[in-house]
mmCIF file of C-alpha atoms and ligand atoms in Angstrom:
data_model
loop_
_atom_site.group_PDB
_atom_site.id
_atom_site.type_symbol
_atom_site.label_atom_id
_atom_site.label_comp_id
_atom_site.label_asym_id
_atom_site.label_seq_id
_atom_site.Cartn_x
_atom_site.Cartn_y
_atom_site.Cartn_z
ATOM 1 C CA MET A 1052 -0.001 -0.061 0.047
ATOM 2 C CA ASN A 1053 1.228 3.585 -0.925
ATOM 3 C CA PRO A 1054 1.633 5.447 2.449
ATOM 4 C CA ARG A 1055 0.533 8.602 0.640
ATOM 5 C CA ARG A 1056 -2.882 6.808 -0.089
ATOM 6 C CA VAL A 1057 -4.154 5.886 3.296
ATOM 7 C CA PRO A 1058 -7.516 7.244 3.804
ATOM 8 C CA VAL A 1059 -7.709 9.935 6.456
ATOM 9 C CA GLU A 1060 -10.044 7.853 8.665
ATOM 10 C CA LEU A 1061 -7.381 5.077 8.835
ATOM 11 C CA ASP A 1062 -4.536 7.210 9.169
ATOM 12 C CA PRO A 1063 -3.201 6.563 12.866
ATOM 13 C CA VAL A 1064 -1.149 9.731 13.005
ATOM 14 C CA ARG A 1065 -4.096 12.449 12.116
ATOM 15 C CA PRO A 1066 -6.071 13.122 15.197
ATOM 16 C CA GLN A 1067 -9.574 12.127 14.539
ATOM 17 C CA ASP A 1068 -11.057 14.432 17.043
ATOM 18 C CA SER A 1069 -9.694 17.477 15.754
ATOM 19 C CA GLY A 1070 -11.560 20.759 16.489
ATOM 20 C CA PRO A 1071 -11.237 23.686 18.713
ATOM 21 C CA LEU A 1072 -10.993 23.523 22.536
ATOM 22 C CA THR A 1073 -10.744 26.076 25.343
ATOM 23 C CA VAL A 1074 -8.542 26.335 28.189
ATOM 24 C CA THR A 1075 -7.921 29.037 31.074
ATOM 25 C CA LEU A 1076 -4.482 30.370 30.960
ATOM 26 C CA ASP A 1077 -3.592 32.661 33.783
ATOM 27 C CA GLY A 1078 -7.262 33.410 34.249
ATOM 28 C CA GLU A 1079 -8.108 34.047 30.673
ATOM 29 C CA GLU A 1080 -10.021 31.802 28.282
ATOM 30 C CA VAL A 1081 -7.737 30.774 25.421
ATOM 31 C CA THR A 1082 -8.943 28.884 22.528
ATOM 32 C CA GLY A 1083 -6.703 26.172 20.689
ATOM 33 C CA GLN A 1084 -6.992 22.924 18.765
ATOM 34 C CA ALA A 1085 -7.422 19.528 20.027
ATOM 35 C CA GLY A 1086 -4.280 17.705 19.674
ATOM 36 C CA GLN A 1087 -2.250 20.641 20.565
ATOM 37 C CA THR A 1088 0.335 20.580 23.227
ATOM 38 C CA VAL A 1089 -0.006 22.982 26.285
ATOM 39 C CA ALA A 1090 3.028 24.783 24.628
ATOM 40 C CA GLY A 1091 1.297 25.042 21.365
ATOM 41 C CA ILE A 1092 -1.510 26.890 22.949
ATOM 42 C CA LEU A 1093 0.888 29.190 24.808
ATOM 43 C CA LEU A 1094 2.707 30.041 21.743
ATOM 44 C CA GLY A 1095 -0.529 30.453 19.859
ATOM 45 C CA ALA A 1096 -1.596 33.075 22.444
ATOM 46 C CA GLY A 1097 1.587 34.998 21.782
ATOM 47 C CA ARG A 1098 3.239 33.658 24.864
ATOM 48 C CA VAL A 1099 6.813 32.911 24.002
ATOM 49 C CA SER A 1100 8.216 32.653 27.575
ATOM 50 C CA TRP A 1101 6.074 32.032 30.782
ATOM 51 C CA ARG A 1102 8.567 31.882 33.557
ATOM 52 C CA THR A 1103 11.904 33.139 34.701
ATOM 53 C CA SER A 1104 15.076 31.672 36.021
ATOM 54 C CA ARG A 1105 16.473 32.643 39.204
ATOM 55 C CA ASN A 1106 18.374 35.665 37.834
ATOM 56 C CA GLY A 1107 15.325 36.720 35.877
ATOM 57 C CA ARG A 1108 16.001 35.310 32.619
ATOM 58 C CA PRO A 1109 12.874 34.241 30.388
ATOM 59 C CA ARG A 1110 11.993 30.665 30.052
ATOM 60 C CA GLY A 1111 9.635 29.233 27.615
ATOM 61 C CA VAL A 1112 9.919 26.309 24.928
ATOM 62 C CA PHE A 1113 13.618 25.660 24.408
ATOM 63 C CA CYS A 1114 13.998 22.084 23.344
ATOM 64 C CA GLY A 1115 10.465 21.157 22.565
ATOM 65 C CA ILE A 1116 10.929 17.329 23.052
ATOM 66 C CA GLY A 1117 10.920 16.946 26.933
ATOM 67 C CA VAL A 1118 14.506 17.116 27.804
ATOM 68 C CA CYS A 1119 15.333 20.772 29.084
ATOM 69 C CA PHE A 1120 12.205 21.238 31.559
ATOM 70 C CA ASP A 1121 12.315 25.098 30.634
ATOM 71 C CA CYS A 1122 8.770 24.976 29.708
ATOM 72 C CA LEU A 1123 7.207 23.991 33.120
ATOM 73 C CA VAL A 1124 3.663 25.238 33.861
ATOM 74 C CA THR A 1125 1.032 24.195 36.338
ATOM 75 C CA VAL A 1126 -2.158 22.421 34.982
ATOM 76 C CA ASN A 1127 -4.955 21.746 37.000
ATOM 77 C CA ASP A 1128 -3.161 22.132 40.152
ATOM 78 C CA LEU A 1129 -0.330 19.869 39.124
ATOM 79 C CA PRO A 1130 2.914 21.629 39.184
ATOM 80 C CA ASP A 1131 6.004 21.088 37.189
ATOM 81 C CA VAL A 1132 4.030 19.854 34.051
ATOM 82 C CA ARG A 1133 6.287 20.156 30.782
ATOM 83 C CA ALA A 1134 4.183 22.222 28.433
ATOM 84 C CA CYS A 1135 5.777 20.602 25.506
ATOM 85 C CA GLN A 1136 4.623 17.353 26.607
ATOM 86 C CA ARG A 1137 1.302 17.405 27.522
ATOM 87 C CA ARG A 1138 -1.702 17.356 25.195
ATOM 88 C CA ALA A 1139 -4.093 20.184 26.158
ATOM 89 C CA GLN A 1140 -7.579 19.042 27.235
ATOM 90 C CA GLU A 1141 -10.920 20.889 27.131
ATOM 91 C CA GLY A 1142 -11.240 22.962 30.072
ATOM 92 C CA ASP A 1143 -7.514 22.595 31.357
ATOM 93 C CA VAL A 1144 -6.768 25.335 33.899
ATOM 94 C CA ILE A 1145 -3.064 26.428 33.139
ATOM 95 C CA THR A 1146 -1.065 28.766 35.172
ATOM 96 C CA THR A 1147 2.533 29.986 34.512
ATOM 97 C CA GLY A 1148 5.124 32.182 36.348
ATOM 98 C CA VAL A 1149 7.163 29.368 38.171
ATOM 99 C CA GLN A 1150 10.489 30.567 39.367
ATOM 100 C CA ASP A 1151 13.395 28.408 38.665
ATOM 101 C CA GLY A 1152 14.870 26.972 41.674
HETATM 102 S S1 FES B 2509 10.622 22.730 25.839
HETATM 103 FE FE1 FES B 2509 12.172 21.545 26.841
HETATM 104 S S2 FES B 2509 11.256 20.257 28.172
HETATM 105 FE FE2 FES B 2509 9.633 21.535 27.349
#
């Protein structure tokens, strides 16, 4: 079978439940797309950094693959969530501003 001819409903890579979702980001409602990571929603909302290091340097997405831990956020009261690794869910409450230890 030619991989370029896989019908979309059989494609295991494409999300079948795509569509808009709404999360709360630092108290404000933000819209994203199902399947986006929390980092994707933050970037889509125009946030390129959302926390600071001990000496005040901005931090956000650096590696994007779960290695550097620069993208930490709190999701639904769970601290230290890597935004680049967590897929956003409808109704998530995301808070930022964690200080690097
Ligand atoms: S950006 Fe590096 S762990 Fe998320």
